[in-house]
XYZ file of C-alpha atoms in Angstrom:
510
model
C 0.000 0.000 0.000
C 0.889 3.673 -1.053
C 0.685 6.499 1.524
C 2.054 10.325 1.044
C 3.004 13.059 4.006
C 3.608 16.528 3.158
C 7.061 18.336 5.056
C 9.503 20.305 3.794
C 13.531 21.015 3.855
C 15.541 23.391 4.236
C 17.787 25.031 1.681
C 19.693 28.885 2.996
C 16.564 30.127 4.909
C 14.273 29.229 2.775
C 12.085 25.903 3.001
C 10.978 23.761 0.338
C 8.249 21.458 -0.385
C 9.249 17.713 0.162
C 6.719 14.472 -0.306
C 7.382 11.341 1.653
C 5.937 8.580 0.099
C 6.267 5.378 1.782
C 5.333 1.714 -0.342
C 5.136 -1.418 2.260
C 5.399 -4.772 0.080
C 5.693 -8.324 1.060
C 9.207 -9.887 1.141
C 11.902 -9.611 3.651
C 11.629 -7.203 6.098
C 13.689 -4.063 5.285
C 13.828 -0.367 5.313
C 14.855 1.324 2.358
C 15.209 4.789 1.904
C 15.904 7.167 -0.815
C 16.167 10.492 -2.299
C 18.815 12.156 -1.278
C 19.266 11.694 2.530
C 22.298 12.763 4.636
C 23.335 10.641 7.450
C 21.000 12.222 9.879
C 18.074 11.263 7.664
C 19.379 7.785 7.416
C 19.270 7.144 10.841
C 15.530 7.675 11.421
C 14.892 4.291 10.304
C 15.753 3.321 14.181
C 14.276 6.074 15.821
C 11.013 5.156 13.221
C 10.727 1.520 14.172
C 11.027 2.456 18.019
C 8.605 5.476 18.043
C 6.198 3.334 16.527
C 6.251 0.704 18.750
C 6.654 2.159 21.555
C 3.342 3.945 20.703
C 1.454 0.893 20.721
C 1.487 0.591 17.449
C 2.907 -2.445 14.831
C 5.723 -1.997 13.044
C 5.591 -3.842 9.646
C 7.835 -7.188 9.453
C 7.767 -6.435 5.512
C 9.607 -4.320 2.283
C 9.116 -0.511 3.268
C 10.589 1.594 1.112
C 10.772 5.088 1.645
C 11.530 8.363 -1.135
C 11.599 11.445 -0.495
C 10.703 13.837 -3.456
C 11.825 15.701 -4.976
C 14.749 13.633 -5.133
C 17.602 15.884 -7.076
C 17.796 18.281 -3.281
C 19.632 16.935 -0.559
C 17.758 16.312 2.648
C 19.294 16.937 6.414
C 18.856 16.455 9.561
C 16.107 14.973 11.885
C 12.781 16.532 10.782
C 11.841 14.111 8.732
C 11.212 11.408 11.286
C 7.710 12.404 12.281
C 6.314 12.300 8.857
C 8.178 9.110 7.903
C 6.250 7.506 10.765
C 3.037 8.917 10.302
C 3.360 7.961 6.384
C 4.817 4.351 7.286
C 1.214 3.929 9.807
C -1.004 5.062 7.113
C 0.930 2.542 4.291
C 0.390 -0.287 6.790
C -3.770 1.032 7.427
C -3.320 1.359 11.109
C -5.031 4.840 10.851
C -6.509 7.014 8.673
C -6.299 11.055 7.803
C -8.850 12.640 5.877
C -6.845 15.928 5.571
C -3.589 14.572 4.717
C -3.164 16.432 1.921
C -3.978 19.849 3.540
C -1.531 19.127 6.063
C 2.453 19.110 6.405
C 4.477 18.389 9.265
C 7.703 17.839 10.628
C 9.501 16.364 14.210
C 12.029 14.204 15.668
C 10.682 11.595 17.283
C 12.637 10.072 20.402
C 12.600 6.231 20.871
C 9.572 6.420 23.322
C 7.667 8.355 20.966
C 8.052 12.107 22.052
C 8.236 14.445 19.343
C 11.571 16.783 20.017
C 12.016 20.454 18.757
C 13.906 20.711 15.187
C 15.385 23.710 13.866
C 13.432 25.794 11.033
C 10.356 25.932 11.807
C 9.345 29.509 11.132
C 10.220 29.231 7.739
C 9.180 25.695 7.242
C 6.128 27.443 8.447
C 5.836 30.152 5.878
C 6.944 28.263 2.798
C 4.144 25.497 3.377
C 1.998 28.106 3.857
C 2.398 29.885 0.102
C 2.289 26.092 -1.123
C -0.960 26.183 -0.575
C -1.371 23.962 2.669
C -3.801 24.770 5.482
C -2.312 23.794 8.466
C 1.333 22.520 9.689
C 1.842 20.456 12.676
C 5.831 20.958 14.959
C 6.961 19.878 18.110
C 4.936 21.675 20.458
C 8.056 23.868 21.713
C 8.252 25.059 18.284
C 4.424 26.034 18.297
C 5.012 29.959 19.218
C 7.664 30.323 15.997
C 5.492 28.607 13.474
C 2.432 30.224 14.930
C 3.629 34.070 14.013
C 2.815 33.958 10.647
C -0.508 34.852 10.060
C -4.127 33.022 8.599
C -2.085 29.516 8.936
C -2.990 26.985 11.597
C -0.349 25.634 13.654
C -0.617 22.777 15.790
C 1.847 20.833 18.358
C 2.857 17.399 18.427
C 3.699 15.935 21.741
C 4.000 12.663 20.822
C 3.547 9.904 18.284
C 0.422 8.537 19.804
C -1.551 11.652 20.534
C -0.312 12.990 16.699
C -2.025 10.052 15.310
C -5.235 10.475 17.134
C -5.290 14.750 16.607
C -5.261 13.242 12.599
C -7.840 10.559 12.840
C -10.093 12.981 14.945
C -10.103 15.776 12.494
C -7.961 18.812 14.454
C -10.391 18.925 17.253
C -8.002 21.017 18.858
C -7.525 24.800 19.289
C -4.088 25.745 16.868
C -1.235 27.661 18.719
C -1.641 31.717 18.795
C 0.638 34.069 20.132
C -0.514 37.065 22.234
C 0.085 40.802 20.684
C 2.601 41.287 23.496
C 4.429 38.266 22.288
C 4.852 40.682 18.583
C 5.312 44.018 19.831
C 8.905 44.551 18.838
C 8.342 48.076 20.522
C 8.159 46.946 24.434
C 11.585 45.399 23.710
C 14.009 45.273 26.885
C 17.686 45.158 26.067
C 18.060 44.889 30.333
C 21.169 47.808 29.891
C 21.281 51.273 29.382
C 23.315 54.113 28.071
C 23.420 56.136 31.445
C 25.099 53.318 33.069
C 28.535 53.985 31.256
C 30.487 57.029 32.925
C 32.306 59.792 31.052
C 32.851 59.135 27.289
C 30.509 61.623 26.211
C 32.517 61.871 22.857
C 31.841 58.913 22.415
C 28.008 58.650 23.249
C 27.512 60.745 20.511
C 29.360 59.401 18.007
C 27.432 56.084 19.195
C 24.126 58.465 18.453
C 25.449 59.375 14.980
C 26.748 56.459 14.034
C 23.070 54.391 15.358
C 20.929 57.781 13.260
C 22.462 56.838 9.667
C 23.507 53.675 10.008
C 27.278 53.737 9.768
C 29.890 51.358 10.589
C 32.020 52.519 14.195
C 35.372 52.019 15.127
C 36.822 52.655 18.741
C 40.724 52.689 19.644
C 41.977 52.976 23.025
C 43.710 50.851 26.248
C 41.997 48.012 27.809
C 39.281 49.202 30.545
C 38.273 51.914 29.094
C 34.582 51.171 28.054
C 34.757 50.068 24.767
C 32.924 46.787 25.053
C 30.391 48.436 27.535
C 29.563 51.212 24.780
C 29.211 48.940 21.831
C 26.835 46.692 24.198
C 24.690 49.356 24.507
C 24.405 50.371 20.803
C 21.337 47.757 20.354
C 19.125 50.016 23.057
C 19.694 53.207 21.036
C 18.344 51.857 17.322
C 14.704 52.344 16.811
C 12.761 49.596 17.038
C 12.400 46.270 14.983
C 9.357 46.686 12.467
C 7.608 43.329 12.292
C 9.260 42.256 8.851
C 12.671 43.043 10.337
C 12.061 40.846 13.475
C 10.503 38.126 11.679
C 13.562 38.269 9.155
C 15.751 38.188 12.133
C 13.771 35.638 13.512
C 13.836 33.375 10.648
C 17.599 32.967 10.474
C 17.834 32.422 14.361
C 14.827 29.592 13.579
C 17.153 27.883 10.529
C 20.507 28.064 13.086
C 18.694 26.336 15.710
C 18.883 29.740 18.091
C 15.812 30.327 18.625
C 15.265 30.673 22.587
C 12.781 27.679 23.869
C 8.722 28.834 23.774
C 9.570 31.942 21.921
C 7.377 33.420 19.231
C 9.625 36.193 18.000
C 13.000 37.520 18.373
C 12.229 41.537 19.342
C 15.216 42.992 20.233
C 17.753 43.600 17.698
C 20.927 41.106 17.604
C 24.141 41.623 19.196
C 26.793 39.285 18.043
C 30.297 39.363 19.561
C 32.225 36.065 17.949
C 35.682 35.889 19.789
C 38.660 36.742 17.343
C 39.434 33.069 17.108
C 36.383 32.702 14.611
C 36.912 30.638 11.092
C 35.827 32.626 8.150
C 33.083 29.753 7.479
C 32.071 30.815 11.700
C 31.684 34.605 10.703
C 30.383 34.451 7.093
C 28.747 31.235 7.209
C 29.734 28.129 5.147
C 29.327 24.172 4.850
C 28.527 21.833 2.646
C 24.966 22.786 2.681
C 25.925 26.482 3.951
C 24.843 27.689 7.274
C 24.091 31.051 8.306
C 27.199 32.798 9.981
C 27.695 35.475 12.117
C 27.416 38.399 9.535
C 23.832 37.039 9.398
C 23.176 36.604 12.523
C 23.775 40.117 13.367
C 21.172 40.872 10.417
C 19.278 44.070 11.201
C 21.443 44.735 14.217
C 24.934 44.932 15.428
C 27.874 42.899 14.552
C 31.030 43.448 17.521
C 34.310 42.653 16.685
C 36.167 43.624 19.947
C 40.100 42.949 19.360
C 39.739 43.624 15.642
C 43.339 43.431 14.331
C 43.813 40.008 16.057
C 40.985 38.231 13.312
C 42.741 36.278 10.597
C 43.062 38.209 7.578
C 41.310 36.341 5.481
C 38.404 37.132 8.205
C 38.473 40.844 7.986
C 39.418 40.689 4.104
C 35.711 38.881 3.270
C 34.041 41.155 5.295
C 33.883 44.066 2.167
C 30.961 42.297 0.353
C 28.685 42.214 3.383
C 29.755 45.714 4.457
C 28.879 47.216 1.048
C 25.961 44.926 -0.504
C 24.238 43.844 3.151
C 24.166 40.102 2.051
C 26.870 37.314 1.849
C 27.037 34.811 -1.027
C 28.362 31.348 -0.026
C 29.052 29.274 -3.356
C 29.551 25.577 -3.361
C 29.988 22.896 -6.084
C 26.137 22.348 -6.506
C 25.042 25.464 -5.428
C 24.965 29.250 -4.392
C 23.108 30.349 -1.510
C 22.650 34.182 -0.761
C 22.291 34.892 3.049
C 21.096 38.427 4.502
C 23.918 40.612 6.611
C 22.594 43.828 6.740
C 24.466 44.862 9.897
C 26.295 47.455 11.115
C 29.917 47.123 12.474
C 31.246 48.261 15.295
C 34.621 46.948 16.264
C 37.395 47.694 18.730
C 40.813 47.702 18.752
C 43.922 48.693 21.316
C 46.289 51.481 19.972
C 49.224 49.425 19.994
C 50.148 45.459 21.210
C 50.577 46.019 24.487
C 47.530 48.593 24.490
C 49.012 51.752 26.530
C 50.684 53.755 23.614
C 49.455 57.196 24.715
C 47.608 55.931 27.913
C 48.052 58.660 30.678
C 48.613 55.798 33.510
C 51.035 53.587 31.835
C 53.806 53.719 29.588
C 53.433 51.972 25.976
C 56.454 49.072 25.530
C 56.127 48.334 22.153
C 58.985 49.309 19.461
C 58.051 51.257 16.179
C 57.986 47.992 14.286
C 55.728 46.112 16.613
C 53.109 48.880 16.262
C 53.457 49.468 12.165
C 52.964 45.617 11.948
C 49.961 45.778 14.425
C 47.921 48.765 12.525
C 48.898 46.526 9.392
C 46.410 43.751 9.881
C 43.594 46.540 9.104
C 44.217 46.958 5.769
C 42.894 50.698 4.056
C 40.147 49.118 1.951
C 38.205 47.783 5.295
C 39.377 51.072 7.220
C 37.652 52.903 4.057
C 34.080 50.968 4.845
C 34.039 52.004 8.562
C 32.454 55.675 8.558
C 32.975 56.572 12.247
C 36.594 55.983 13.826
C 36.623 57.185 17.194
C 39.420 57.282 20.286
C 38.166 55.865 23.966
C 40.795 57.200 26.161
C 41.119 56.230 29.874
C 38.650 57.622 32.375
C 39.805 59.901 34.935
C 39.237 58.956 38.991
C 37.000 61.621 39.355
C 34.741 59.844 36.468
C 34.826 56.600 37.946
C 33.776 58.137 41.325
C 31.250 60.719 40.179
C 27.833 59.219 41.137
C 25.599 61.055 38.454
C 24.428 58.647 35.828
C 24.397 59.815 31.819
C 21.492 60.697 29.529
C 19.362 57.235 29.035
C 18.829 55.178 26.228
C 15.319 55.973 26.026
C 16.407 59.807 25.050
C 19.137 58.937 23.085
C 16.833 56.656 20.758
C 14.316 59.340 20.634
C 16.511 61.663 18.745
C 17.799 58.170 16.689
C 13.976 57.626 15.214
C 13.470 61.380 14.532
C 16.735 61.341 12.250
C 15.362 57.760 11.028
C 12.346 59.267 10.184
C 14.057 62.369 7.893
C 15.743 59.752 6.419
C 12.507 57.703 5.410
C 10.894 60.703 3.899
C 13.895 61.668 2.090
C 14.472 58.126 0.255
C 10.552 57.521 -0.190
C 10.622 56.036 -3.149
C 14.400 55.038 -3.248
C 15.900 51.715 -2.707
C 17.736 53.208 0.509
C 17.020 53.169 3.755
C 19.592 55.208 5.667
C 22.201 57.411 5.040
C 24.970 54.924 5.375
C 23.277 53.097 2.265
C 23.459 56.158 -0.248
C 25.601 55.619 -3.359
C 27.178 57.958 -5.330
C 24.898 59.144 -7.402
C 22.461 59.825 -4.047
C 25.256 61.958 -2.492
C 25.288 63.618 -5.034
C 21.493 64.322 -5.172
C 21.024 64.324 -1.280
C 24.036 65.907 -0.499
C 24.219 69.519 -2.102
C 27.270 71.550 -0.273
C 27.228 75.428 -0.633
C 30.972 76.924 -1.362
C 31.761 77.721 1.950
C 31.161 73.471 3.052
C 32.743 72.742 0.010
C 35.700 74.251 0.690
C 36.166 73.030 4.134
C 35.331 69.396 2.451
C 38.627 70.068 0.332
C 40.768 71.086 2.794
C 40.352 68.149 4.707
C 40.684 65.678 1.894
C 44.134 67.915 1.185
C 44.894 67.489 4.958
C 43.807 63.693 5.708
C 44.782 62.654 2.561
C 41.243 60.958 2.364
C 40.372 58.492 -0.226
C 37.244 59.044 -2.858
C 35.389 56.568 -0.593
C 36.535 58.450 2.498
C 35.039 61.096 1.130
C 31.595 59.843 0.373
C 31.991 58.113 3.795
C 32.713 61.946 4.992
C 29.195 63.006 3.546
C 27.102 60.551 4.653
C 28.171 61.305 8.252
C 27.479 64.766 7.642
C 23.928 64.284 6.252
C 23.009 61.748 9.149
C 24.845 64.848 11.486
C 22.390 67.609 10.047
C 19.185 65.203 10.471
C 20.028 64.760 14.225
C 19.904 69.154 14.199
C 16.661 68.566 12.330
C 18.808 70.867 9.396
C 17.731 70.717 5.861
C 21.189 71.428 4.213
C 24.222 70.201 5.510
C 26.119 73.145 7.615
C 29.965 74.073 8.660
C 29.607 72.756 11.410
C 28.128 69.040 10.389
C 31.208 68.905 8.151
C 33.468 69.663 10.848
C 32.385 67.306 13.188
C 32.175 64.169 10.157
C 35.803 65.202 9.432
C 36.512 65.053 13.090
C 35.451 61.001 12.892
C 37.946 60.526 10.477
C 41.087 62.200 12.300
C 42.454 58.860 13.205
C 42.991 57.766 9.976
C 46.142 60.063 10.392
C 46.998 59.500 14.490
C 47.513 56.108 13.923
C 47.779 54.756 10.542
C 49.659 57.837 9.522
């Protein structure tokens, strides 16, 4: 006898259709299974004939032969299991499912029967959805995930048995919902704040300019003095995930198996801080079936690379195609997968090796060599796709001591969505979203400088000895600058204090 199960796979973050049809035949009992399995999907044979029963139900002593179709995409991983079963039970007419083909589903099933959480499910979730299906069934501690997207019923499988019976029965259950608190992205707690860091007002604001446009941040200076505690922050200080950004967000924490347990939706913009040891395949993403890395896990928030000149080269070097185009291609053999990475950087980095040249405490002990060959491992063109370079020197004792907290994030974000919101109504219409995304030909439309800004513009190329794409970088601080004043035309004194963000450049790289 013939039986098909709808589920689906997983190929980048997006899932596609898959049909498990099952064939039991007399002969000598044996479990065949084809289409394009990995090793994980192999395996469920023995998990299958346990589950089953262990369930109470009868396993068949004949020829079952299992394909999943389409069978030119390779299948991974565990998910499969649940819909092999339920397919192998309906082949063998020890229940019956009048909905079948409305319905997909996918689960690992443990030996005992219990249906364990896989990874995916939010997009599993929306591509059977646009197939055309009605309702989906997941482990139920991937019910909240699957359950955010909208007019699609979701419903949990505990285990084997009570699966079986929620099919014969007809769904007499309620599906899974999520409450509107569970969605608002705009009650979001981050659990820190910007008034708990002391001094570094300097730097505060260039946090505030850099979060208003979008633009990629840099901070030198010794160990201790904040830098980690600032960029932490940064998160608080963007506006707000809309609902598309958190459920993009969302979806590639669902495909990386992130997602934290009972959770509909990830609201608070991503943080990512990978330690310097990180293989490019860690930070990009890679594999043979290429996994998300952790330029796409910061997607639509912020990616911290603390130590930066300590990365591998090859590390920082294939960071300049996420930086510019906010997505990462990963090509293999038999295919090409394009993941998301619209983040923005924000890395830090000590002055010298030892981490004291110009401290006011402690004398630097490096020789001129050590520190050229430091500053080295940053090469120009990734120093050229960081807008905002900014020094954190050490904090006085009267700082540390002084018991009056700074502004809070709350007031700093404020003045974040109103230059946000310039920025929307200038680029209605426009395939850019910030300032930090204008091209060239938007500068030049966006950006108009009267003779007396123009001047000052050339006079610190002259000085800096700024590159072309220093310069555009240059503008679009200076735009994102004048929509924190609430300014129509960029000013003097915007210019000035862009330039001023790109002084370093000089200090330390000479």
């Amino acid at each position: 006898m013939l039986a098909r199960v709808h589920s689906a796979t997983l190929i980048g973050v997006d899932a596609h259709p898959v049909q498990i049809e099952v064939d039991i035949t007399r002969g000598m009992e044996a479990f065949n299974l084809v289409g394009l399995p990995d090793a994980a999907v192999r395996e469920s044979r023995e998990r299958v004939r346990s589950a089953i029963r262990n369930s109470g139900f009868q396993y068949p002593r004949e020829r079952i032969t299992v394909n999943l179709a389409p069978a030119d995409i390779r299948k991974e991983g565990p998910s499969f299991d649940l819909p092999i079963a339920i397919a192998v039970l309906l082949a063998s007419g020890q229940m019956s499912a009048d909905g079948i083909d409305e319905t997909a589903m996918v689960g690992e099933l443990a030996l005992d029967g219990l249906v364990r959480p896989v990874s995916g499910a939010l997009p599993i979730a929306l591509g059977t959805k646009d197939e055309g299906k009605v309702r989906l069934l997941v482990p139920a501690q991937n019910g909240p995930e699957a359950a955010v997207v909208s007019d699609f019923e979701i419903y949990p499988a505990d285990n084997l048995y009570d699966t079986v019976r929620m099919l014969e029965e007809g769904f007499l259950l309620e599906p899974v919902t999520v409450s509107e608190e569970q969605l608002d992205t705009r009650t979001a707690d981050y659990g820190i704040d910007l008034s708990d860091v002391k001094g570094q007002e300097h730097v505060k604001r260039a946090l505030e300019v850099a979060s208003a446009g979008g633009h990629n941040m840099l901070m030198i200076g010794p160990p201790g003095a904040g830098k980690t505690m600032l960029a932490r922050r940064m998160p608080g200080i963007l506006p707000p995930m809309s609902f598309d950004e958190a459920l993009e967000v969302s979806k590639l924490y669902s495909v990386a198996g992130l997602m934290p347990e009972k959770t509909a939706l990830i609201r608070t913009r991503p943080f990512r801080a990978p330690h310097h040891t990180v293989s490019t395949a860690g930070l990009v993403g890679g594999g043979t079936i290429p996994q998300p890395g952790e330029v796409s896990l910061a997607h639509n928030g912020v990616l911290f690379l603390d130590e930066l000149p300590e990365f591998g080269h090859a590390s920082l070097e294939v960071l300049r195609q996420p930086l510019e185009d906010g997505t990462v291609t990963i090509a293999r053999a038999q295919m090409a997968l394009t993941f998301p990475a619209n983040f923005q950087l924000v890395a830090a980095m000590n002055p010298c090796p030892c981490g004291f040249r110009g401290d006011s405490a402690r004398q630097c002990t490096c020789s001129a060599g050590h520190i050229a060959r430091y500053l080295k491992r940053i090469s120009g063109p990734l120093q050229d796709r960081i807008d905002i370079q900014v020094e954190v020197p050490r904090l006085a004792a009267e700082e540390v001591m002084a018991k009056q907290s700074g502004e809070p994030s709350t007031r700093v974000q404020e003045r974040v969505l109103g230059a946000r919101e310039r920025q929307q109504a200038r680029f209605d219409g426009t395939p850019f979203h910030n300032n930090a995304a204008m091209n060239t030909k938007a500068l030049r439309h966006f950006c108009p400088l009267s003779d007396e800004v123009a001047s000052l513009l050339r006079s610190a190329i002259d000085q800096f000895q700024l590159s072309a794409r220093a310069h555009d970088r240059v503008l679009k601080v200076a735009r994102t600058i004048a929509d924190l004043d609430g300014a129509e035309d960029i000013k003097v004194h915007h210019i000035a204090e862009a330039v001023q963000y790109r002084s370093l450049d000089r200090k330390f790289w000479g």
